[in-house]
mmCIF file as gemmi writes it, N, C-alpha and C atoms, coordinates in Angstrom:
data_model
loop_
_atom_site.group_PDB
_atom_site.id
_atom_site.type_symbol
_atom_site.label_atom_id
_atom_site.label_alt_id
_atom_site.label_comp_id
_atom_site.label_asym_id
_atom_site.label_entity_id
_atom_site.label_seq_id
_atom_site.pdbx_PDB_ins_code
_atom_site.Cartn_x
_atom_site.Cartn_y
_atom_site.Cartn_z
_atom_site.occupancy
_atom_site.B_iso_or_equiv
_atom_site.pdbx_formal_charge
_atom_site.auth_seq_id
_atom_site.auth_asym_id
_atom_site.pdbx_PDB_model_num
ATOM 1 N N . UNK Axp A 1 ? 151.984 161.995 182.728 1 0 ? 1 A 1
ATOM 2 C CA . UNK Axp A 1 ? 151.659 161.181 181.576 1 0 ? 1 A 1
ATOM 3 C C . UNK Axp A 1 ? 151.322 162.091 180.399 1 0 ? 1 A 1
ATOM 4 N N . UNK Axp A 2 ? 151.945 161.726 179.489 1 0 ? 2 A 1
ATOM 5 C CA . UNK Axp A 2 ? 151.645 162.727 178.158 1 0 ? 2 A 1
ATOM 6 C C . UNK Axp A 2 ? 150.011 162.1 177.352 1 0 ? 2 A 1
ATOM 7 N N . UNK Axp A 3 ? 149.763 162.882 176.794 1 0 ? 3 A 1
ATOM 8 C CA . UNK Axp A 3 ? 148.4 162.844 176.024 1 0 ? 3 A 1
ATOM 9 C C . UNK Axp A 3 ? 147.612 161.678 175.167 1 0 ? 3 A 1
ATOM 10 N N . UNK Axp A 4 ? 149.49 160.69 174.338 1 0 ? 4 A 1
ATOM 11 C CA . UNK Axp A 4 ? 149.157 159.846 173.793 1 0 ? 4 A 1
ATOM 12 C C . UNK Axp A 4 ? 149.081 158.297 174.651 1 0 ? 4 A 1
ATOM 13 N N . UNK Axp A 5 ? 149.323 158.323 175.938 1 0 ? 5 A 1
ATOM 14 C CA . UNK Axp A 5 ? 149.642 157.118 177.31 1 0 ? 5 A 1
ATOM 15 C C . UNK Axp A 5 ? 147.818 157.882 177.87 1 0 ? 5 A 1
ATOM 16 N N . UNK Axp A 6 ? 147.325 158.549 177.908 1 0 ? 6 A 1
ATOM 17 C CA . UNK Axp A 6 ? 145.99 158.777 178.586 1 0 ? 6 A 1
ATOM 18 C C . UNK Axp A 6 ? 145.197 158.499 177.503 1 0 ? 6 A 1
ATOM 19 N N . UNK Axp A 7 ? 145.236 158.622 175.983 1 0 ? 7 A 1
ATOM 20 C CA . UNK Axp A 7 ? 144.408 158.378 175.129 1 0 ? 7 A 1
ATOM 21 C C . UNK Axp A 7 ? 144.128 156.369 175.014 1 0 ? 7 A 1
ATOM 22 N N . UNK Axp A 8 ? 145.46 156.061 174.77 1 0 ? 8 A 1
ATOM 23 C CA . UNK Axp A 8 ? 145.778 154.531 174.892 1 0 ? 8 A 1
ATOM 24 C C . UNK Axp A 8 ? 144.772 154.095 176.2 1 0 ? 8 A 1
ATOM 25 N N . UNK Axp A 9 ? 145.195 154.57 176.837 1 0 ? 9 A 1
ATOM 26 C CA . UNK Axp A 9 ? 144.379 154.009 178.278 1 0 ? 9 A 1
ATOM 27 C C . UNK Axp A 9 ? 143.108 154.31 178.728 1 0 ? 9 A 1
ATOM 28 N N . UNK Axp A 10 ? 142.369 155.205 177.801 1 0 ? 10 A 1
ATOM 29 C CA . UNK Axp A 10 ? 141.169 155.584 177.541 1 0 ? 10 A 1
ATOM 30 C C . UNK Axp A 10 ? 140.351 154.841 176.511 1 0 ? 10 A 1
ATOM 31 N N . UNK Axp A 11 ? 141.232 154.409 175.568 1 0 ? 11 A 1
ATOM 32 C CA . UNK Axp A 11 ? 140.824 153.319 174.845 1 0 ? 11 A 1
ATOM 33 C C . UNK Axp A 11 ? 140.657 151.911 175.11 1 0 ? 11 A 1
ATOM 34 N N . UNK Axp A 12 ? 141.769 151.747 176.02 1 0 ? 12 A 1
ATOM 35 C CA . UNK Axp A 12 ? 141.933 149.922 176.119 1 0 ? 12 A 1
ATOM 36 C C . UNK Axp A 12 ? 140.469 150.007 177.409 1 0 ? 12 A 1
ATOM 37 N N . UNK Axp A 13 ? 140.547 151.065 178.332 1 0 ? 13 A 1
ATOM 38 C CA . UNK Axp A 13 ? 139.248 150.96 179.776 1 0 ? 13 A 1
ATOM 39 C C . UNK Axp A 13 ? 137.884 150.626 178.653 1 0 ? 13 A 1
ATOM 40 N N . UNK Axp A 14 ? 137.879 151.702 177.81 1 0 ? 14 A 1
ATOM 41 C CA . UNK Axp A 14 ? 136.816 151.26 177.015 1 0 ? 14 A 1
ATOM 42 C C . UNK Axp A 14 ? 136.716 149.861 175.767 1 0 ? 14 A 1
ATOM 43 N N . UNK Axp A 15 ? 137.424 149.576 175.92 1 0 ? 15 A 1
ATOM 44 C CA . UNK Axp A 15 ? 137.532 148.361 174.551 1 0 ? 15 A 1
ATOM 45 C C . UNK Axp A 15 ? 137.062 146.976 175.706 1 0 ? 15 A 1
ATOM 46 N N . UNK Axp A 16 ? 137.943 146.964 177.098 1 0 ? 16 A 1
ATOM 47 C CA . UNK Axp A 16 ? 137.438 146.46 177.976 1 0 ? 16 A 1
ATOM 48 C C . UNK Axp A 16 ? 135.966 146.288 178.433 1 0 ? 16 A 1
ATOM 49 N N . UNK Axp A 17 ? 135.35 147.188 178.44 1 0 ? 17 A 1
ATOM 50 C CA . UNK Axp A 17 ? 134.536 147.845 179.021 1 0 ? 17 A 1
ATOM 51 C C . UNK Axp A 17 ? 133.545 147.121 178.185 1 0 ? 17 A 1
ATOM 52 N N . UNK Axp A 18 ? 133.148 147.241 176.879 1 0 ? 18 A 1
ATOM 53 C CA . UNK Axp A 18 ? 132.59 146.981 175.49 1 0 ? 18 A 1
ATOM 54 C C . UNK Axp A 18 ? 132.722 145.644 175.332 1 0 ? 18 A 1
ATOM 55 N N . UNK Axp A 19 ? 133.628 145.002 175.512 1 0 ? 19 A 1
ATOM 56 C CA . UNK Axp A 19 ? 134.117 143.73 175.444 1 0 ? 19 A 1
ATOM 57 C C . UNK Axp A 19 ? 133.161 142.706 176.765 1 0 ? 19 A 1
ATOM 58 N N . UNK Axp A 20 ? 133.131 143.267 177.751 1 0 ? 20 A 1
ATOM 59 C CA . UNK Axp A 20 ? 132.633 142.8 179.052 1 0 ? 20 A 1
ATOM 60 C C . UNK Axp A 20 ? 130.941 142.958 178.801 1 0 ? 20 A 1
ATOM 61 N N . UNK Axp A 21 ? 130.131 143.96 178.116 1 0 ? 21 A 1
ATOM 62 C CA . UNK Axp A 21 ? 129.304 143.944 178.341 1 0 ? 21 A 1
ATOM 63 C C . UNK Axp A 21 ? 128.224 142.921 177.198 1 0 ? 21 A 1
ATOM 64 N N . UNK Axp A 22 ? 129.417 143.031 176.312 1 0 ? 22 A 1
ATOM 65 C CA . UNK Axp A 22 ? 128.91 141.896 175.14 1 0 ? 22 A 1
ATOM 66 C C . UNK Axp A 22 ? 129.074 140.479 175.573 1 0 ? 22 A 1
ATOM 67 N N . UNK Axp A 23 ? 130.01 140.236 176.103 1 0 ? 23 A 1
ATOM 68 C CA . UNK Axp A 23 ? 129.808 139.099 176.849 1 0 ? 23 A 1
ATOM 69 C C . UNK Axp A 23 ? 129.16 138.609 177.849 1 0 ? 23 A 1
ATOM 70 N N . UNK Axp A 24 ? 128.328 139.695 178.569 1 0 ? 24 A 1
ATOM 71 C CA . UNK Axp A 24 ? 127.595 139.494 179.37 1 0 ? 24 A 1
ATOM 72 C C . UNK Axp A 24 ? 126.781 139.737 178.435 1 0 ? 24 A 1
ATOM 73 N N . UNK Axp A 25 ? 126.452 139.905 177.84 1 0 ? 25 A 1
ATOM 74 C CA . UNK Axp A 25 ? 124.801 139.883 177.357 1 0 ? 25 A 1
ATOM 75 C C . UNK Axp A 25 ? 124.208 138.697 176.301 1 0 ? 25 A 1
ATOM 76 N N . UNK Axp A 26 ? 125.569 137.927 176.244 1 0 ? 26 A 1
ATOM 77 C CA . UNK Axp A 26 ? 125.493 136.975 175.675 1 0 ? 26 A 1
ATOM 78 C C . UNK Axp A 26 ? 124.634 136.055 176.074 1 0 ? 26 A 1
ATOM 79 N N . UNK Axp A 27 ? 123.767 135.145 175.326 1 0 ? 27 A 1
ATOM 80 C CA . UNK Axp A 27 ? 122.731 134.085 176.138 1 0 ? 27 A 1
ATOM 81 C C . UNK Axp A 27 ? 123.564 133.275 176.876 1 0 ? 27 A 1
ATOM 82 N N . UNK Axp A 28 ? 122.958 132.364 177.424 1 0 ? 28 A 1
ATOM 83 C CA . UNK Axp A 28 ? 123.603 131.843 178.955 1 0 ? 28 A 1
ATOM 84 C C . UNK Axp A 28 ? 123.345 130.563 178.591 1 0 ? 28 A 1
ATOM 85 N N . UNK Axp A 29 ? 122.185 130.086 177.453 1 0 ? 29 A 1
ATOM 86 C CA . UNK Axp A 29 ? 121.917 128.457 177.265 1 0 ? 29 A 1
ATOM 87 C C . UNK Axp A 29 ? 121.841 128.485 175.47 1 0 ? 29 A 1
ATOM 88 N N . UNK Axp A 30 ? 121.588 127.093 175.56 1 0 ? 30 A 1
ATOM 89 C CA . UNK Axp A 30 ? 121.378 126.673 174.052 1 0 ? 30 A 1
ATOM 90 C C . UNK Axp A 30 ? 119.475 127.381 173.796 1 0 ? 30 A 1
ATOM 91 N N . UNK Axp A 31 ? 118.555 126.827 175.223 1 0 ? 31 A 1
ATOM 92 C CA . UNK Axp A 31 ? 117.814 127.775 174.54 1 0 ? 31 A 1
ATOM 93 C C . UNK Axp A 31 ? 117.332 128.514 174.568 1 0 ? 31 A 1
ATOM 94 N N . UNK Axp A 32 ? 117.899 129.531 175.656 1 0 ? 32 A 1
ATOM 95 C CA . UNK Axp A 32 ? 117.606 131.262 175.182 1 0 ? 32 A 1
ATOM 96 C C . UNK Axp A 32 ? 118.48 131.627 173.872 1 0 ? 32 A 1
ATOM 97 N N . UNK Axp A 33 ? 119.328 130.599 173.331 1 0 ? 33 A 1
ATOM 98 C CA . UNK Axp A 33 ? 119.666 131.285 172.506 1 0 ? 33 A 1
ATOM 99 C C . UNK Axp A 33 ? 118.761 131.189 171.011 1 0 ? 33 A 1
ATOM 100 N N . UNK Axp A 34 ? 118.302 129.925 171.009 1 0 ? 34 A 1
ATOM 101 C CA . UNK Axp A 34 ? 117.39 128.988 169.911 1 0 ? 34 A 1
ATOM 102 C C . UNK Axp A 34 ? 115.912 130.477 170.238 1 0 ? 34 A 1
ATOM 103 N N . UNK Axp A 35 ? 116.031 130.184 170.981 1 0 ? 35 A 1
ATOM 104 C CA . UNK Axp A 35 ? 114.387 131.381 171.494 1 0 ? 35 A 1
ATOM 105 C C . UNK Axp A 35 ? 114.691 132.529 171.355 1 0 ? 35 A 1
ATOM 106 N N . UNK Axp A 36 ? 116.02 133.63 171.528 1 0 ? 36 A 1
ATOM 107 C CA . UNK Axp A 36 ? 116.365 134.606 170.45 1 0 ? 36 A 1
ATOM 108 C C . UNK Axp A 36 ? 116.393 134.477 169.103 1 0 ? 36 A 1
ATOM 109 N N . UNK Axp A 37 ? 116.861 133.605 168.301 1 0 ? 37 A 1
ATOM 110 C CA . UNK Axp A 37 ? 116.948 133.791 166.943 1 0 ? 37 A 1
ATOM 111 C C . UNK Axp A 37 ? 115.708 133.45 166.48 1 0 ? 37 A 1
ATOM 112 N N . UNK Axp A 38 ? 114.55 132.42 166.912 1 0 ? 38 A 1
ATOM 113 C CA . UNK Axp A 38 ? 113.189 132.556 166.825 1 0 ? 38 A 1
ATOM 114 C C . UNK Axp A 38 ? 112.745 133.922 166.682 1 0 ? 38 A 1
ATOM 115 N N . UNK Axp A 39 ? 112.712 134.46 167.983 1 0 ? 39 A 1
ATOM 116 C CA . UNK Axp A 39 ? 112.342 136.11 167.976 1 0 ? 39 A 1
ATOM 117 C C . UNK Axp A 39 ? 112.731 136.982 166.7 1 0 ? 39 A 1
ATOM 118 N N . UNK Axp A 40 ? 113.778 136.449 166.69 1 0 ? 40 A 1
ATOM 119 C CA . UNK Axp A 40 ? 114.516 137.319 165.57 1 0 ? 40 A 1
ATOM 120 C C . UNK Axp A 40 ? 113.724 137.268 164.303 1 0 ? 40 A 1
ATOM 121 N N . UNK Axp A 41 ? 113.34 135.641 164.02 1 0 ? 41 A 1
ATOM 122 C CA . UNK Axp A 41 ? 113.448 135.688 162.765 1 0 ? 41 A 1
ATOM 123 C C . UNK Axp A 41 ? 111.5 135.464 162.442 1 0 ? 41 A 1
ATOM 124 N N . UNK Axp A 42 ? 111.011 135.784 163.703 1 0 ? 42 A 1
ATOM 125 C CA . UNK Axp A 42 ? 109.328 136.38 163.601 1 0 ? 42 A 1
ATOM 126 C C . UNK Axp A 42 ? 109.654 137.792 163.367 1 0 ? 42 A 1
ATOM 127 N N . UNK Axp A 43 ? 110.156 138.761 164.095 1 0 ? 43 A 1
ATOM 128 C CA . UNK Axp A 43 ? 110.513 140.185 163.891 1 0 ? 43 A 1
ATOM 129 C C . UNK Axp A 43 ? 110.451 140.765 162.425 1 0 ? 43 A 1
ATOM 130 N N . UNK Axp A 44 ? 112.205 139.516 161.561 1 0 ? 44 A 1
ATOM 131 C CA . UNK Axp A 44 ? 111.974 139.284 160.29 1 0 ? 44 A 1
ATOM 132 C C . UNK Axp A 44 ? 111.132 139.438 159.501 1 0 ? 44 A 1
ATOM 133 N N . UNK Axp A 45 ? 109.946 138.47 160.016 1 0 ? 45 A 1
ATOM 134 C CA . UNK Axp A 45 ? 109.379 138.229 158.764 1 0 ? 45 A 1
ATOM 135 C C . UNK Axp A 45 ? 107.216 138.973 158.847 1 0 ? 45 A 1
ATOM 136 N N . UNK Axp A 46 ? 107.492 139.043 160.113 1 0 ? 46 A 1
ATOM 137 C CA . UNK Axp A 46 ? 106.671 140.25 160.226 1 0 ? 46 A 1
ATOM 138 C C . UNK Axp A 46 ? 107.069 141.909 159.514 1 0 ? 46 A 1
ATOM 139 N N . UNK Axp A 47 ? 108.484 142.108 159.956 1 0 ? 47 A 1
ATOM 140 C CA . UNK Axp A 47 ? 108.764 143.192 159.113 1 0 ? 47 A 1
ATOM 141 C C . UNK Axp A 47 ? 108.442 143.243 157.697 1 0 ? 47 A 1
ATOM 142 N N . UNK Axp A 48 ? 108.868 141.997 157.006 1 0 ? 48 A 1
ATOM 143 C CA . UNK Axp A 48 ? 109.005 141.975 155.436 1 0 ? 48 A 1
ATOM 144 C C . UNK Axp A 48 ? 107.358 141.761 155.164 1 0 ? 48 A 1
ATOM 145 N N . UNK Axp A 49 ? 106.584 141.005 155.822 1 0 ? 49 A 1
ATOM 146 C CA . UNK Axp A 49 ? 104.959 140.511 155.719 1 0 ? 49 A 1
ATOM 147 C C . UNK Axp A 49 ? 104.416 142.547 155.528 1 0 ? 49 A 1
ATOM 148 N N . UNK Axp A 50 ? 105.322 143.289 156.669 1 0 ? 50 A 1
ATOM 149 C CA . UNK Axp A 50 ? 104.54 144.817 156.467 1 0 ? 50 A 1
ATOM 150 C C . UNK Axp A 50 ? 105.393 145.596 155.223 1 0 ? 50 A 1
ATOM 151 N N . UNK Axp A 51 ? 106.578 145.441 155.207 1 0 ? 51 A 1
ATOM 152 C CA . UNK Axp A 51 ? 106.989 146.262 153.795 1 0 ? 51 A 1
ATOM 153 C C . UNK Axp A 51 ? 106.317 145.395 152.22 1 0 ? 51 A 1
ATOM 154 N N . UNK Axp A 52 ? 105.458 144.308 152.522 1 0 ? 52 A 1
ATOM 155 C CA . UNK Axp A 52 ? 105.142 143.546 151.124 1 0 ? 52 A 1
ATOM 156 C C . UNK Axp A 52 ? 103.572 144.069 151.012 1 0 ? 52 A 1
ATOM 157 N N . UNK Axp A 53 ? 103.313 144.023 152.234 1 0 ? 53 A 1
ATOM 158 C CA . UNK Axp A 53 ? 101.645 144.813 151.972 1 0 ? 53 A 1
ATOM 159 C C . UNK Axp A 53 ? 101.692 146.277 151.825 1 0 ? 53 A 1
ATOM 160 N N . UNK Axp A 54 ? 102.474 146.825 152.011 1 0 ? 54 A 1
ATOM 161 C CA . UNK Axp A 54 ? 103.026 148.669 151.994 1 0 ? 54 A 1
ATOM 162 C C . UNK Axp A 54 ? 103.169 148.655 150.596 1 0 ? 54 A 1
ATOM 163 N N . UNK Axp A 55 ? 103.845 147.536 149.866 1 0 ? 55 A 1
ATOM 164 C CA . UNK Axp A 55 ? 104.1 147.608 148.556 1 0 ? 55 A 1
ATOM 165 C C . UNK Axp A 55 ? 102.995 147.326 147.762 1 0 ? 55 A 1
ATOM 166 N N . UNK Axp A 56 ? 101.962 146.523 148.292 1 0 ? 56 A 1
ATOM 167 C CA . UNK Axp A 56 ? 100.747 146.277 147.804 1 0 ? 56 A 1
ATOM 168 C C . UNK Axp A 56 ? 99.995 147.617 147.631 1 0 ? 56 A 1
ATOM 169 N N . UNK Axp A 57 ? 99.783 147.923 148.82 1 0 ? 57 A 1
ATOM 170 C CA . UNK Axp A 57 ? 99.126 149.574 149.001 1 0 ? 57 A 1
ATOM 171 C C . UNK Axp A 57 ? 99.278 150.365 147.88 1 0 ? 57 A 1
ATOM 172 N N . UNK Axp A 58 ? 100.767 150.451 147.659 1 0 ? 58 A 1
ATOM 173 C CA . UNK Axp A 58 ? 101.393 151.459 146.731 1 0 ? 58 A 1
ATOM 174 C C . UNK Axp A 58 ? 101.075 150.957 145.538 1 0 ? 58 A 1
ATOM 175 N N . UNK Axp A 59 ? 100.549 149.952 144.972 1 0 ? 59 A 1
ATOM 176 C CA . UNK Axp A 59 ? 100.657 149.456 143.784 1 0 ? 59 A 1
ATOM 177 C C . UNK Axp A 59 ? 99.087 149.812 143.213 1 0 ? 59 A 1
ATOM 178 N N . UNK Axp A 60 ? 98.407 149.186 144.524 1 0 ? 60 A 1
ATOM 179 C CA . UNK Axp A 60 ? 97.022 149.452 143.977 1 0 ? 60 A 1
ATOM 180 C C . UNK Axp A 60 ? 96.707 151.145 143.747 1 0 ? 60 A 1
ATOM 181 N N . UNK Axp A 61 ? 97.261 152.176 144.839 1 0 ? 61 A 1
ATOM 182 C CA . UNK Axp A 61 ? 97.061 153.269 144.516 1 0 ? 61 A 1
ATOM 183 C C . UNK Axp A 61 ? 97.225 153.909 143.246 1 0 ? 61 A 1
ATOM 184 N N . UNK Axp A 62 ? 98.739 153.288 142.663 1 0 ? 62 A 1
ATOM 185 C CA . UNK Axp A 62 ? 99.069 154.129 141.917 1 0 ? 62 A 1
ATOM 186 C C . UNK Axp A 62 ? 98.48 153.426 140.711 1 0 ? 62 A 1
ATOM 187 N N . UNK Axp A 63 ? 97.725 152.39 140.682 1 0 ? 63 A 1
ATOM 188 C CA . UNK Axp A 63 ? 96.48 151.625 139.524 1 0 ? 63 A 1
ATOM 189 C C . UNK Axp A 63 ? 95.497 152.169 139.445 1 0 ? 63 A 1
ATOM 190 N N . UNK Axp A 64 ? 95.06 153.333 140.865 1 0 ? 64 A 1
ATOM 191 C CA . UNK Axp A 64 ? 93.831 153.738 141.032 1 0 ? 64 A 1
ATOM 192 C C . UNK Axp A 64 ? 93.926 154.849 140.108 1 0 ? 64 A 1
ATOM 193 N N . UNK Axp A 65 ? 95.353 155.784 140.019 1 0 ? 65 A 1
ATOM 194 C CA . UNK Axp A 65 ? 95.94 156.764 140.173 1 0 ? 65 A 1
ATOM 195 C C . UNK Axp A 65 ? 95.655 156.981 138.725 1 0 ? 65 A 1
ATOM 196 N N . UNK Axp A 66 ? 96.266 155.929 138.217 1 0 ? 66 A 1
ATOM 197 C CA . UNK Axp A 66 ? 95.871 156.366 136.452 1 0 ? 66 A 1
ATOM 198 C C . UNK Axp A 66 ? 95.266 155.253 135.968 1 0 ? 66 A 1
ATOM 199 N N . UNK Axp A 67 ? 94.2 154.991 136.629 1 0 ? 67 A 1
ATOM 200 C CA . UNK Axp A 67 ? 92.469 154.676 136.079 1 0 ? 67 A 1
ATOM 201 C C . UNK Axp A 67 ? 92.466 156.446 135.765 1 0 ? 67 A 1
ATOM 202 N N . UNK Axp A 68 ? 92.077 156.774 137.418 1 0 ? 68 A 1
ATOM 203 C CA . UNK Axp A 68 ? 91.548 158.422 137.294 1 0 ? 68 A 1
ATOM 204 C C . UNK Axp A 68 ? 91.891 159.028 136.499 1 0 ? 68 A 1
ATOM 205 N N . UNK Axp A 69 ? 93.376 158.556 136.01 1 0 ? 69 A 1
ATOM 206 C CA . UNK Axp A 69 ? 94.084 159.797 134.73 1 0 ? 69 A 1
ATOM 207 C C . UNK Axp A 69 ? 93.246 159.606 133.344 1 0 ? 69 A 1
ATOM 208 N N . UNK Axp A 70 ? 93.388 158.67 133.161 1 0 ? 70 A 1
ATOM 209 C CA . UNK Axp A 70 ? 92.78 158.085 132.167 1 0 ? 70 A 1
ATOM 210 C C . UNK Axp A 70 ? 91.461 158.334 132.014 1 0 ? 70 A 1
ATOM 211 N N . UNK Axp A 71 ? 90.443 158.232 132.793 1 0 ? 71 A 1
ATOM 212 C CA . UNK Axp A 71 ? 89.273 158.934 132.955 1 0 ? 71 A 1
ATOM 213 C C . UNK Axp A 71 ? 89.416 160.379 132.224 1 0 ? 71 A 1
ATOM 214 N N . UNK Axp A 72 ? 89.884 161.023 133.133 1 0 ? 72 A 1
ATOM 215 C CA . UNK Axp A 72 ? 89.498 162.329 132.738 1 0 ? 72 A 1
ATOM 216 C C . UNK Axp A 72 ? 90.38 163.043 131.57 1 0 ? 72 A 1
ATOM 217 N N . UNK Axp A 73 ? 90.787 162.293 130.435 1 0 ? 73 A 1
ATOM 218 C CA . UNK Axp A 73 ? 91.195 162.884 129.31 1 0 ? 73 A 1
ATOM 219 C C . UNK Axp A 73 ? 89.897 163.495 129.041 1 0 ? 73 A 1
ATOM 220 N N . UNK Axp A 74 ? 90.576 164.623 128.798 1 0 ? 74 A 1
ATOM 221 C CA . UNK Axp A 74 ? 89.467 165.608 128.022 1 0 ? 74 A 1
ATOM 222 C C . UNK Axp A 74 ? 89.201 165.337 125.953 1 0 ? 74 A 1
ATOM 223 N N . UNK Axp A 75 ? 87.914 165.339 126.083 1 0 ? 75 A 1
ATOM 224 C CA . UNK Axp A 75 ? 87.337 165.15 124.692 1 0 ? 75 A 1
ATOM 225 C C . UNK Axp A 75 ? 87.923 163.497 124.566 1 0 ? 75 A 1
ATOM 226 N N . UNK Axp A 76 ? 87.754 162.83 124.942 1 0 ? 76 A 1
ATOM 227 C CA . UNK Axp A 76 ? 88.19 161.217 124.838 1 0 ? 76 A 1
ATOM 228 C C . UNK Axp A 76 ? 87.029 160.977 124.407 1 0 ? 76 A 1
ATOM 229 N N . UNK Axp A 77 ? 86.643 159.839 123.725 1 0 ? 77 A 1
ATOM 230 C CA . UNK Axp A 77 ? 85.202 159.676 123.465 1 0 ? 77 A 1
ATOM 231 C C . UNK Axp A 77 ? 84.974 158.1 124.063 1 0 ? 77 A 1
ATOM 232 N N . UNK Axp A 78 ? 83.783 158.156 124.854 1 0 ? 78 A 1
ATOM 233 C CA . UNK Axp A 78 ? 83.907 156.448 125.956 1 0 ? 78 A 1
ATOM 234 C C . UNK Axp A 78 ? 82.407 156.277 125.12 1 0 ? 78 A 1
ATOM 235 N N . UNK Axp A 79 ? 82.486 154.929 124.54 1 0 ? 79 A 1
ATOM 236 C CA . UNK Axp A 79 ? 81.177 154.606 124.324 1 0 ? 79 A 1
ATOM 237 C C . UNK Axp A 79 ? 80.011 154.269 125.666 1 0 ? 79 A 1
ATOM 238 N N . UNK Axp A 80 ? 79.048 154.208 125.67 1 0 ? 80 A 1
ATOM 239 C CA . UNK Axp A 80 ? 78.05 154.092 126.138 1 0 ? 80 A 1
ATOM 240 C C . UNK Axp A 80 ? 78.214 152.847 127.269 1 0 ? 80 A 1
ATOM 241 N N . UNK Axp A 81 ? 77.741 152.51 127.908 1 0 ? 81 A 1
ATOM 242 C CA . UNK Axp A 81 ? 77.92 151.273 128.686 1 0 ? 81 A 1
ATOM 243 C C . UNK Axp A 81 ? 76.389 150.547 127.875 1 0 ? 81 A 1
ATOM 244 N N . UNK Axp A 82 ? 77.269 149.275 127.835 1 0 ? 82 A 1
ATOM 245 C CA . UNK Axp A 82 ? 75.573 148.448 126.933 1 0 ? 82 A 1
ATOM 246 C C . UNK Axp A 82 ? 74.633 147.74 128.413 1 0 ? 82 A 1
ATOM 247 N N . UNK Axp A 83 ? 72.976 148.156 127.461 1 0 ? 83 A 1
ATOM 248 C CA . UNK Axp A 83 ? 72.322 147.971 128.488 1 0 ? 83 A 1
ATOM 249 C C . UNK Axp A 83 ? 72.093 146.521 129.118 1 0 ? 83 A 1
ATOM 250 N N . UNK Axp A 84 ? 72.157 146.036 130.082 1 0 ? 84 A 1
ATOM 251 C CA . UNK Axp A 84 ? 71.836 144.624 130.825 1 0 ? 84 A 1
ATOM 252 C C . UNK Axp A 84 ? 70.765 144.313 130.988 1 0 ? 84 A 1
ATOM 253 N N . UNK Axp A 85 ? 70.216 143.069 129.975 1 0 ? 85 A 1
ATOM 254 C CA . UNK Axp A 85 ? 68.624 142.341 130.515 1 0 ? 85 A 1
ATOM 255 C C . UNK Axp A 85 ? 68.837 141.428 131.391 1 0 ? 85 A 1
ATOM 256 N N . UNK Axp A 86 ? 67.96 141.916 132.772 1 0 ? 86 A 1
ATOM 257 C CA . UNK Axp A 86 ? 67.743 141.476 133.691 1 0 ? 86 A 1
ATOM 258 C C . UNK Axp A 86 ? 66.366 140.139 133.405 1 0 ? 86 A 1
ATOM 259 N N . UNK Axp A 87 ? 66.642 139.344 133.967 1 0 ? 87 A 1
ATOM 260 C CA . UNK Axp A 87 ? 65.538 138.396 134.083 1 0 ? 87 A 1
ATOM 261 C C . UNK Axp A 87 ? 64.412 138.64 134.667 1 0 ? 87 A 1
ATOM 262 N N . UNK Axp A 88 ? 63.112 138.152 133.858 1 0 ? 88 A 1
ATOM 263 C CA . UNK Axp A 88 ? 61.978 138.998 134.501 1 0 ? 88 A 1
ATOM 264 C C . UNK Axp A 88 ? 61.203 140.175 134.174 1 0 ? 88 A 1
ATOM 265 N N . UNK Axp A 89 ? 62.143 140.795 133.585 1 0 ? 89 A 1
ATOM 266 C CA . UNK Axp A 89 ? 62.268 141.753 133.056 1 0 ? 89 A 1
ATOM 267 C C . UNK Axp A 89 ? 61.736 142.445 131.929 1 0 ? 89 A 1
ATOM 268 N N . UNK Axp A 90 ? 60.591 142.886 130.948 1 0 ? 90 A 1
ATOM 269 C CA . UNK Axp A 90 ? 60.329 142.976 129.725 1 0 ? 90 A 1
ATOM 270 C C . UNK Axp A 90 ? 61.085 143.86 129.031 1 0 ? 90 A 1
């Protein structure tokens, strides 16, 4: 057998092969299949629930980030904080 009849037939064992195992792994009812795409679509939205608070994270940091910048300009002039009468208080 020449090279291109062993390649062919190395392909089709495997295309077979690939073909068989996807079909076996296919769900077997209506609801393992309803109860996979459930799974699926908690997975979903747990994923996106953690990349939306990751984005939160990042947002507040980088608010924190240049407060601090802002702070520490040099020679900036910050007025005084005004004083608070407390009740009770003279």
């Amino acid at each position: 057998m020449t090279w291109k009849t062993n390649t062919v037939i190395v392909l089709t064992v495997v295309g077979l092969g690939l073909g068989a195992a996807a079909y076996l792994d296919r769900p077997s009812s209506t609801a393992e299949l309803e109860q996979q795409r459930r799974d699926q679509q908690l997975s979903d939205l747990s994923d996106s629930h953690e990349r939306e608070l990751g984005r939160y994270e990042d947002e507040a940091e980088d608010l924190r980030n240049a407060e601090e910048a802002r702070k520490s300009i040099p020679g900036e002039h910050r007025p005084a904080l005004p004083k608070l009468k407390l009740p009770g208080k003279p």
